mmCIF file of C-alpha atoms in Angstrom:
data_model
loop_
_atom_site.group_PDB
_atom_site.id
_atom_site.type_symbol
_atom_site.label_atom_id
_atom_site.label_comp_id
_atom_site.label_asym_id
_atom_site.label_seq_id
_atom_site.Cartn_x
_atom_site.Cartn_y
_atom_site.Cartn_z
ATOM 1 C CA MET A 1 -15.270 10.073 38.568
ATOM 2 C CA ILE A 2 -17.473 7.689 36.758
ATOM 3 C CA GLU A 3 -19.515 5.177 38.681
ATOM 4 C CA SER A 4 -18.359 1.644 37.768
ATOM 5 C CA PRO A 5 -20.922 0.389 35.300
ATOM 6 C CA ASP A 6 -20.372 -3.324 36.088
ATOM 7 C CA SER A 7 -23.381 -3.898 38.292
ATOM 8 C CA GLU A 8 -25.548 -2.460 35.466
ATOM 9 C CA PHE A 9 -24.260 -4.994 32.876
ATOM 10 C CA GLU A 10 -24.623 -8.385 34.857
ATOM 11 C CA ASN A 11 -25.844 -9.951 31.582
ATOM 12 C CA GLU A 12 -22.902 -10.050 29.251
ATOM 13 C CA ASN A 13 -24.905 -11.301 26.321
ATOM 14 C CA ASP A 14 -26.838 -8.427 24.781
ATOM 15 C CA SER A 15 -29.772 -9.735 22.851
ATOM 16 C CA GLN A 16 -30.180 -8.963 19.278
ATOM 17 C CA GLU A 17 -33.255 -6.836 20.189
ATOM 18 C CA GLU A 18 -31.189 -4.750 22.396
ATOM 19 C CA VAL A 19 -28.340 -4.196 19.636
ATOM 20 C CA ILE A 20 -31.112 -3.347 17.104
ATOM 21 C CA GLU A 21 -32.452 -0.733 19.761
ATOM 22 C CA LEU A 22 -29.094 0.846 20.396
ATOM 23 C CA GLN A 23 -28.410 1.016 16.602
ATOM 24 C CA GLU A 24 -31.746 2.804 16.026
ATOM 25 C CA ASN A 25 -30.848 5.283 19.016
ATOM 26 C CA ILE A 26 -27.366 6.343 17.873
ATOM 27 C CA ILE A 27 -27.272 5.985 13.976
ATOM 28 C CA GLU A 28 -27.012 9.449 12.427
ATOM 29 C CA ALA A 29 -27.797 9.770 8.724
ATOM 30 C CA LEU A 30 -24.846 10.741 6.657
ATOM 31 C CA PRO A 31 -25.219 13.596 4.238
ATOM 32 C CA GLU A 32 -26.576 12.430 0.769
ATOM 33 C CA ASP A 33 -23.659 13.476 -1.009
ATOM 34 C CA LYS A 34 -21.467 11.531 1.389
ATOM 35 C CA SER A 35 -19.122 14.453 2.055
ATOM 36 C CA LEU A 36 -17.398 14.437 5.246
ATOM 37 C CA VAL A 37 -16.794 18.097 5.449
ATOM 38 C CA VAL A 38 -16.879 19.245 8.988
ATOM 39 C CA SER A 39 -20.464 20.457 9.911
ATOM 40 C CA GLU A 40 -21.152 23.268 12.410
ATOM 41 C CA ASP A 41 -21.296 20.815 15.320
ATOM 42 C CA VAL A 42 -20.356 22.250 18.625
ATOM 43 C CA PHE A 43 -17.795 19.939 20.210
ATOM 44 C CA PRO A 44 -17.816 19.388 23.830
ATOM 45 C CA ASP A 45 -14.990 20.711 25.919
ATOM 46 C CA SER A 46 -14.716 17.314 27.767
ATOM 47 C CA LEU A 47 -14.392 13.927 25.816
ATOM 48 C CA LEU A 48 -14.510 10.332 26.921
ATOM 49 C CA ILE A 49 -11.224 9.074 25.738
ATOM 50 C CA VAL A 50 -10.926 5.946 23.417
ATOM 51 C CA PRO A 51 -7.216 4.781 23.248
ATOM 52 C CA LEU A 52 -5.891 3.728 19.794
ATOM 53 C CA TYR A 53 -3.092 1.142 19.784
ATOM 54 C CA ASP A 54 -2.361 0.652 16.219
ATOM 55 C CA ARG A 55 -2.152 4.134 14.715
ATOM 56 C CA PRO A 56 -3.819 7.444 15.104
ATOM 57 C CA LEU A 57 -6.930 8.451 13.016
ATOM 58 C CA PHE A 58 -7.064 11.685 10.881
ATOM 59 C CA PRO A 59 -10.022 14.210 10.254
ATOM 60 C CA LYS A 60 -12.440 13.797 7.585
ATOM 61 C CA MET A 61 -12.088 9.800 7.710
ATOM 62 C CA LEU A 62 -15.095 7.533 8.249
ATOM 63 C CA LEU A 63 -13.637 4.365 9.984
ATOM 64 C CA PRO A 64 -14.557 1.534 12.207
ATOM 65 C CA VAL A 65 -13.049 1.402 15.779
ATOM 66 C CA ILE A 66 -12.914 -1.834 17.819
ATOM 67 C CA ILE A 67 -13.290 -1.143 21.522
ATOM 68 C CA SER A 68 -11.319 -3.909 22.974
ATOM 69 C CA GLU A 69 -11.389 -2.860 26.636
ATOM 70 C CA GLU A 70 -14.476 -4.504 28.291
ATOM 71 C CA THR A 71 -15.136 -1.801 30.869
ATOM 72 C CA LEU A 72 -14.962 1.026 28.285
ATOM 73 C CA GLY A 73 -17.318 -0.916 25.941
ATOM 74 C CA LYS A 74 -19.787 -1.195 28.766
ATOM 75 C CA VAL A 75 -19.676 2.455 29.598
ATOM 76 C CA LEU A 76 -20.139 3.410 25.857
ATOM 77 C CA LEU A 77 -22.935 1.031 25.567
ATOM 78 C CA LYS A 78 -24.659 2.635 28.395
ATOM 79 C CA GLU A 79 -24.066 6.266 27.465
ATOM 80 C CA LEU A 80 -24.783 5.851 23.877
ATOM 81 C CA LYS A 81 -28.335 5.231 24.833
ATOM 82 C CA GLY A 82 -28.421 8.798 26.121
ATOM 83 C CA PRO A 83 -26.823 12.197 24.879
ATOM 84 C CA LEU A 84 -23.003 10.755 24.037
ATOM 85 C CA ARG A 85 -22.145 11.533 20.463
ATOM 86 C CA TYR A 86 -18.537 12.355 20.574
ATOM 87 C CA VAL A 87 -15.474 10.549 21.711
ATOM 88 C CA GLY A 88 -11.810 11.422 21.760
ATOM 89 C CA LEU A 89 -9.594 9.222 19.638
ATOM 90 C CA VAL A 90 -6.077 9.261 21.012
ATOM 91 C CA TYR A 91 -3.113 7.250 20.081
ATOM 92 C CA SER A 92 -1.496 5.249 22.831
ATOM 93 C CA HIS A 93 2.249 4.625 22.632
ATOM 94 C CA GLU A 94 5.261 3.780 24.796
ATOM 95 C CA PRO A 95 6.700 6.944 26.396
ATOM 96 C CA GLU A 96 10.149 7.882 25.462
ATOM 97 C CA ASP A 97 11.276 9.017 28.935
ATOM 98 C CA ASP A 98 14.040 6.626 29.878
ATOM 99 C CA SER A 99 13.863 7.807 33.575
ATOM 100 C CA LEU A 100 10.642 5.859 33.989
ATOM 101 C CA THR A 101 11.421 2.672 36.194
ATOM 102 C CA ASN A 102 7.837 1.389 36.463
ATOM 103 C CA GLU A 103 5.433 0.102 33.669
ATOM 104 C CA PRO A 104 4.004 3.370 32.372
ATOM 105 C CA SER A 105 0.232 3.964 33.053
ATOM 106 C CA ILE A 106 -2.340 4.384 30.386
ATOM 107 C CA ILE A 107 -2.274 8.064 30.953
ATOM 108 C CA GLU A 108 1.406 8.248 30.488
ATOM 109 C CA LYS A 109 1.018 6.416 27.043
ATOM 110 C CA LEU A 110 -1.543 8.670 25.668
ATOM 111 C CA SER A 111 -0.378 11.167 23.107
ATOM 112 C CA LYS A 112 -1.353 14.868 23.906
ATOM 113 C CA VAL A 113 -3.004 15.465 20.652
ATOM 114 C CA GLY A 114 -5.948 13.458 19.388
ATOM 115 C CA ALA A 115 -8.952 13.690 17.021
ATOM 116 C CA VAL A 116 -12.607 14.023 17.954
ATOM 117 C CA GLY A 117 -14.905 11.432 16.502
ATOM 118 C CA LYS A 118 -18.688 11.500 15.894
ATOM 119 C CA ILE A 119 -20.059 8.082 16.457
ATOM 120 C CA VAL A 120 -22.396 7.292 13.614
ATOM 121 C CA GLN A 121 -23.062 3.548 14.259
ATOM 122 C CA ALA A 122 -22.380 1.141 17.018
ATOM 123 C CA ALA A 123 -22.926 -2.440 17.807
ATOM 124 C CA LYS A 124 -22.249 -4.806 20.593
ATOM 125 C CA HIS A 125 -23.191 -8.605 20.070
ATOM 126 C CA GLY A 126 -22.776 -11.032 22.922
ATOM 127 C CA ASN A 127 -19.350 -11.316 24.308
ATOM 128 C CA ASP A 128 -17.796 -9.792 21.099
ATOM 129 C CA PRO A 129 -15.843 -6.496 21.338
ATOM 130 C CA MET A 130 -17.970 -3.390 20.815
ATOM 131 C CA HIS A 131 -17.594 -1.915 17.392
ATOM 132 C CA ILE A 132 -18.238 1.739 16.449
ATOM 133 C CA ILE A 133 -18.030 3.673 13.309
ATOM 134 C CA VAL A 134 -16.738 7.232 13.811
ATOM 135 C CA GLN A 135 -16.599 10.083 11.561
ATOM 136 C CA VAL A 136 -13.436 11.862 12.367
ATOM 137 C CA MET A 137 -13.644 15.579 12.759
ATOM 138 C CA ASP A 138 -11.164 17.989 14.279
ATOM 139 C CA ARG A 139 -7.978 17.890 16.035
ATOM 140 C CA PHE A 140 -7.813 18.593 19.748
ATOM 141 C CA GLU A 141 -5.069 18.850 22.490
ATOM 142 C CA ILE A 142 -5.488 17.333 25.862
ATOM 143 C CA ILE A 143 -5.523 20.176 28.636
ATOM 144 C CA ASP A 144 -6.327 18.108 31.722
ATOM 145 C CA ILE A 145 -7.334 14.692 32.811
ATOM 146 C CA ALA A 146 -10.616 15.023 34.386
ATOM 147 C CA SER A 147 -11.040 11.455 35.529
ATOM 148 C CA GLU A 148 -9.318 8.070 34.821
ATOM 149 C CA ASP A 149 -11.133 5.316 36.699
ATOM 150 C CA PRO A 150 -12.575 3.253 35.323
ATOM 151 C CA ILE A 151 -12.322 5.224 32.057
ATOM 152 C CA ILE A 152 -10.517 8.350 30.994
ATOM 153 C CA ARG A 153 -12.328 11.703 30.397
ATOM 154 C CA ALA A 154 -10.114 14.557 29.353
ATOM 155 C CA LYS A 155 -10.551 18.360 29.161
ATOM 156 C CA VAL A 156 -9.614 19.256 25.560
ATOM 157 C CA GLU A 157 -8.858 22.353 23.426
ATOM 158 C CA TYR A 158 -9.597 22.158 19.691
ATOM 159 C CA ILE A 159 -6.640 22.974 17.442
ATOM 160 C CA THR A 160 -6.803 25.605 14.758
ATOM 161 C CA GLU A 161 -4.655 24.927 11.640
ATOM 162 C CA THR A 162 -2.312 27.583 10.360
ATOM 163 C CA GLY A 163 -1.650 28.212 6.817
ATOM 164 C CA GLU A 164 -1.090 32.000 6.593
ATOM 165 C CA GLU A 165 2.581 31.792 5.748
ATOM 166 C CA GLU A 166 1.973 29.597 2.668
ATOM 167 C CA SER A 167 1.074 30.979 -0.606
ATOM 168 C CA GLU A 168 -1.816 29.426 -2.647
ATOM 169 C CA ASP A 169 0.556 28.358 -5.492
ATOM 170 C CA GLU A 170 3.063 26.756 -3.118
ATOM 171 C CA LEU A 171 0.155 24.581 -1.497
ATOM 172 C CA LYS A 172 -1.017 23.703 -4.909
ATOM 173 C CA ALA A 173 2.287 22.607 -5.946
ATOM 174 C CA PHE A 174 2.659 20.323 -2.846
ATOM 175 C CA SER A 175 -0.819 19.109 -3.604
ATOM 176 C CA VAL A 176 -0.052 18.071 -7.242
ATOM 177 C CA SER A 177 3.139 16.299 -5.988
ATOM 178 C CA ILE A 178 1.079 14.008 -3.502
ATOM 179 C CA ILE A 179 -1.531 13.434 -5.985
ATOM 180 C CA ASN A 180 1.008 12.250 -8.614
ATOM 181 C CA LEU A 181 2.584 10.015 -5.980
ATOM 182 C CA ILE A 182 -0.623 8.451 -5.196
ATOM 183 C CA LYS A 183 -1.257 7.706 -8.669
ATOM 184 C CA GLU A 184 2.135 5.991 -8.766
ATOM 185 C CA LEU A 185 1.285 3.978 -5.712
ATOM 186 C CA VAL A 186 -1.971 2.917 -7.118
ATOM 187 C CA GLN A 187 -0.467 1.397 -10.185
ATOM 188 C CA LEU A 188 1.991 -0.548 -8.163
ATOM 189 C CA ASN A 189 -0.319 -1.697 -5.239
ATOM 190 C CA PRO A 190 -3.746 -2.764 -5.717
ATOM 191 C CA LEU A 191 -4.607 -2.125 -2.034
ATOM 192 C CA PHE A 192 -3.951 1.503 -2.454
ATOM 193 C CA LYS A 193 -6.491 1.410 -5.428
ATOM 194 C CA GLU A 194 -9.067 -0.112 -3.303
ATOM 195 C CA GLU A 195 -8.443 2.389 -0.412
ATOM 196 C CA LEU A 196 -8.529 5.268 -2.699
ATOM 197 C CA GLY A 197 -11.785 4.259 -4.242
ATOM 198 C CA LEU A 198 -13.483 4.065 -0.799
ATOM 199 C CA LEU A 199 -12.270 7.623 0.174
ATOM 200 C CA MET A 200 -12.365 9.549 -2.989
ATOM 201 C CA GLY A 201 -16.127 10.353 -2.639
ATOM 202 C CA ARG A 202 -15.655 11.281 0.985
ATOM 203 C CA ILE A 203 -13.027 13.899 1.150
ATOM 204 C CA ASN A 204 -12.042 17.078 -0.444
ATOM 205 C CA LEU A 205 -8.870 16.696 -2.290
ATOM 206 C CA LYS A 206 -8.658 20.185 -3.299
ATOM 207 C CA ASP A 207 -8.067 21.073 0.265
ATOM 208 C CA PRO A 208 -4.274 20.787 1.081
ATOM 209 C CA ALA A 209 -4.731 20.212 4.730
ATOM 210 C CA THR A 210 -7.207 17.160 3.983
ATOM 211 C CA LEU A 211 -4.960 15.983 1.354
ATOM 212 C CA ALA A 212 -1.888 15.747 3.511
ATOM 213 C CA ASP A 213 -3.884 13.780 6.217
ATOM 214 C CA PHE A 214 -5.378 11.411 3.620
ATOM 215 C CA ALA A 215 -1.929 10.800 2.037
ATOM 216 C CA ALA A 216 -0.398 10.001 5.466
ATOM 217 C CA SER A 217 -3.154 7.583 6.341
ATOM 218 C CA MET A 218 -2.638 5.693 3.106
ATOM 219 C CA THR A 219 1.012 4.798 4.132
ATOM 220 C CA THR A 220 2.112 1.873 6.228
ATOM 221 C CA ALA A 221 4.141 4.253 8.236
ATOM 222 C CA SER A 222 4.492 3.738 12.077
ATOM 223 C CA GLY A 223 1.983 5.163 14.542
ATOM 224 C CA LYS A 224 4.864 7.482 15.906
ATOM 225 C CA GLU A 225 5.352 8.841 12.239
ATOM 226 C CA LEU A 226 1.586 9.383 11.679
ATOM 227 C CA GLN A 227 1.181 10.963 15.212
ATOM 228 C CA GLU A 228 3.853 13.522 14.334
ATOM 229 C CA ILE A 229 1.829 14.527 11.281
ATOM 230 C CA LEU A 230 -1.502 14.742 13.379
ATOM 231 C CA GLU A 231 0.298 17.024 15.742
ATOM 232 C CA THR A 232 1.619 19.278 13.062
ATOM 233 C CA LYS A 233 -0.505 22.694 12.945
ATOM 234 C CA SER A 234 1.315 24.177 9.881
ATOM 235 C CA ILE A 235 -0.400 22.923 6.645
ATOM 236 C CA LYS A 236 2.997 23.477 4.682
ATOM 237 C CA THR A 237 4.985 21.378 7.242
ATOM 238 C CA ARG A 238 2.462 18.850 7.400
ATOM 239 C CA ILE A 239 2.067 18.172 3.652
ATOM 240 C CA GLU A 240 5.890 18.085 3.480
ATOM 241 C CA LYS A 241 5.874 15.338 6.006
ATOM 242 C CA ALA A 242 3.214 13.485 4.241
ATOM 243 C CA LEU A 243 5.234 13.829 1.029
ATOM 244 C CA TYR A 244 8.227 12.280 2.705
ATOM 245 C CA LEU A 245 6.140 9.177 3.970
ATOM 246 C CA LEU A 246 4.485 8.898 0.494
ATOM 247 C CA ARG A 247 7.954 8.784 -1.371
ATOM 248 C CA HIS A 248 9.045 6.276 1.086
ATOM 249 C CA GLU A 249 6.106 4.177 0.434
ATOM 250 C CA LEU A 250 6.576 4.328 -3.207
ATOM 251 C CA GLU A 251 10.277 3.092 -2.990
ATOM 252 C CA VAL A 252 9.177 0.223 -0.781
ATOM 253 C CA ALA A 253 6.294 -0.558 -3.367
ATOM 254 C CA LYS A 254 8.936 -0.568 -6.120
ATOM 255 C CA LEU A 255 11.432 -2.799 -4.185
ATOM 256 C CA GLN A 256 8.398 -5.195 -3.635
ATOM 257 C CA VAL A 257 7.659 -5.355 -7.288
ATOM 258 C CA LYS A 258 11.316 -5.881 -8.184
ATOM 259 C CA ILE A 259 11.612 -8.789 -5.711
ATOM 260 C CA SER A 260 8.608 -10.375 -6.674
ATOM 261 C CA LYS A 261 9.701 -10.181 -10.429
ATOM 262 C CA ARG A 262 13.121 -11.677 -9.389
ATOM 263 C CA VAL A 263 11.610 -14.612 -7.662
ATOM 264 C CA GLU A 264 9.098 -15.215 -10.500
ATOM 265 C CA ASP A 265 11.768 -15.247 -13.076
ATOM 266 C CA ARG A 266 14.041 -17.417 -11.116
ATOM 267 C CA MET A 267 11.139 -19.861 -10.563
ATOM 268 C CA SER A 268 10.407 -19.837 -14.182
ATOM 269 C CA GLN A 269 13.954 -20.458 -15.203
ATOM 270 C CA GLN A 270 14.157 -23.432 -12.927
ATOM 271 C CA GLN A 271 10.869 -24.947 -13.891
ATOM 272 C CA ARG A 272 12.079 -24.455 -17.648
ATOM 273 C CA GLU A 273 15.488 -26.324 -16.802
ATOM 274 C CA PHE A 274 13.611 -29.168 -15.073
ATOM 275 C CA PHE A 275 11.265 -29.740 -17.977
ATOM 276 C CA LEU A 276 14.187 -29.616 -20.471
ATOM 277 C CA ARG A 277 16.197 -32.102 -18.342
ATOM 278 C CA GLU A 278 13.235 -34.596 -18.070
ATOM 279 C CA GLN A 279 12.907 -34.192 -22.095
ATOM 280 C CA LEU A 280 16.524 -34.831 -22.543
ATOM 281 C CA LYS A 281 16.366 -37.986 -20.283
ATOM 282 C CA GLU A 282 13.349 -39.308 -22.363
ATOM 283 C CA ILE A 283 15.324 -38.556 -25.617
ATOM 284 C CA LYS A 284 18.478 -40.276 -24.555
ATOM 285 C CA LYS A 285 16.382 -43.483 -23.302
ATOM 286 C CA GLU A 286 14.624 -43.611 -26.664
ATOM 287 C CA LEU A 287 18.002 -43.338 -28.459
ATOM 288 C CA GLY A 288 19.688 -45.988 -26.071
ATOM 289 C CA ILE A 289 22.346 -43.592 -25.139
ATOM 290 C CA THR A 290 21.813 -43.894 -21.344
ATOM 291 C CA LYS A 291 20.658 -46.717 -19.179
ATOM 292 C CA GLU A 292 17.885 -46.471 -16.658
ATOM 293 C CA GLY A 293 18.311 -47.670 -13.136
ATOM 294 C CA PRO A 294 20.932 -47.547 -10.326
ATOM 295 C CA GLU A 295 23.654 -48.762 -12.423
ATOM 296 C CA SER A 296 23.882 -45.504 -14.790
ATOM 297 C CA GLU A 297 26.770 -43.274 -14.130
ATOM 298 C CA THR A 298 24.996 -40.362 -12.979
ATOM 299 C CA ASP A 299 22.993 -42.488 -10.374
ATOM 300 C CA LYS A 300 26.149 -43.883 -9.172
ATOM 301 C CA PHE A 301 27.638 -40.442 -8.684
ATOM 302 C CA GLU A 302 24.450 -39.131 -7.148
ATOM 303 C CA ALA A 303 24.367 -41.869 -4.574
ATOM 304 C CA ARG A 304 27.912 -41.043 -3.368
ATOM 305 C CA ILE A 305 27.053 -37.256 -3.185
ATOM 306 C CA LYS A 306 24.262 -38.034 -0.830
ATOM 307 C CA LYS A 307 26.783 -39.593 1.610
ATOM 308 C CA LEU A 308 29.138 -36.501 1.426
ATOM 309 C CA LYS A 309 29.074 -33.376 3.454
ATOM 310 C CA LEU A 310 29.584 -30.800 0.751
ATOM 311 C CA SER A 311 29.980 -26.865 0.879
ATOM 312 C CA GLU A 312 27.649 -24.980 -1.038
ATOM 313 C CA GLU A 313 30.225 -24.064 -3.850
ATOM 314 C CA ALA A 314 31.459 -27.857 -4.137
ATOM 315 C CA LYS A 315 27.993 -29.125 -4.378
ATOM 316 C CA GLU A 316 27.277 -26.540 -7.287
ATOM 317 C CA ARG A 317 30.453 -27.585 -8.998
ATOM 318 C CA ILE A 318 29.494 -31.233 -8.956
ATOM 319 C CA ASP A 319 26.111 -30.510 -10.253
ATOM 320 C CA GLU A 320 27.484 -28.624 -13.230
ATOM 321 C CA GLU A 321 29.820 -31.667 -13.976
ATOM 322 C CA LEU A 322 26.836 -34.092 -13.627
ATOM 323 C CA GLU A 323 24.775 -32.066 -16.099
ATOM 324 C CA LYS A 324 27.648 -31.983 -18.337
ATOM 325 C CA LEU A 325 28.028 -35.800 -18.151
ATOM 326 C CA GLN A 326 24.488 -36.272 -19.081
ATOM 327 C CA LEU A 327 24.774 -34.290 -22.215
ATOM 328 C CA ILE A 328 28.025 -35.753 -23.531
ATOM 329 C CA GLU A 329 28.088 -38.822 -25.871
ATOM 330 C CA PRO A 330 29.670 -41.841 -23.898
ATOM 331 C CA ALA A 331 31.977 -42.399 -27.010
ATOM 332 C CA SER A 332 33.480 -39.022 -26.669
ATOM 333 C CA PRO A 333 36.953 -38.603 -25.025
ATOM 334 C CA GLU A 334 35.437 -35.669 -22.997
ATOM 335 C CA TYR A 335 32.975 -38.288 -21.397
ATOM 336 C CA ASN A 336 35.764 -40.204 -19.769
ATOM 337 C CA VAL A 337 37.650 -37.049 -18.662
ATOM 338 C CA THR A 338 34.223 -35.641 -17.061
ATOM 339 C CA ARG A 339 33.642 -39.000 -15.240
ATOM 340 C CA THR A 340 37.260 -39.188 -13.977
ATOM 341 C CA TYR A 341 36.926 -35.738 -12.663
ATOM 342 C CA LEU A 342 33.657 -36.667 -10.929
ATOM 343 C CA ASP A 343 35.095 -39.763 -9.632
ATOM 344 C CA TRP A 344 37.871 -37.676 -8.068
ATOM 345 C CA LEU A 345 35.483 -35.171 -6.569
ATOM 346 C CA THR A 346 33.178 -37.751 -5.035
#
């Protein structure tokens, strides 16, 4: 059990000097080539658990994590001044067991598989939540909960990926498919291009396992879907699942582009019709074809329409007839027919 750290953190506002001292103590230099290939670090068998509430994190990524729980932040702040370097990053979700009648505990919400993260930077400013930057390393499975008050520590076992059943050519084919899908997504969504640019120099895209994780992390899939990929040991199965998520992401992106274009075209058409109508009014006024003011025929009909409760279909039909009336010469026989029809409709 961990002794509550509250007494050791009576002052909630850490000074800037304390933050700088903390940074200097825990920042670990990244390799010069910025490659996040897993080093020969010996990971501990017991990890302090950091719950993730949005989505799980995948190995080979370098990402910021916000520690929203105050107690966990205090413990991390204390232990990072000592030997602590690794934390367990575990996705927290609502359990699927319908038999649970009470609110599930944080332990029941934790997934069984997570990823060990090496803390490379941390900062705590005043009352703001603590921020850490983690280099995500290997997958692990929770074997036992060692303690859970006030924070969770778990005994873990690191997972070995399996790829013996897949041929090199098969995995290469899957990898090419993923890369092609990513290229299509980048063209449709600039956000993917930005994310891709940030990660390209940090991961080995020639490694199918890493590529599958990277592809999944790029999508807007749910936390549950991403957790399923994190828990998949078979590289072939994992890359197939990542391909499915990417294809779905591509379809959504295409639909978004289609909808945006449709809305843009509709707005352009409406703007064009508005300007043409205004031009027509000015031309007719110059020619003396129409009168300005409330006594004009169209104004009288529009005033009547405002007092009526019309269905969408009826309003659309009346608008069409009004437009026709504005375009017809008053001396034309059709003008009187249209005016009489509008008079009947309104």
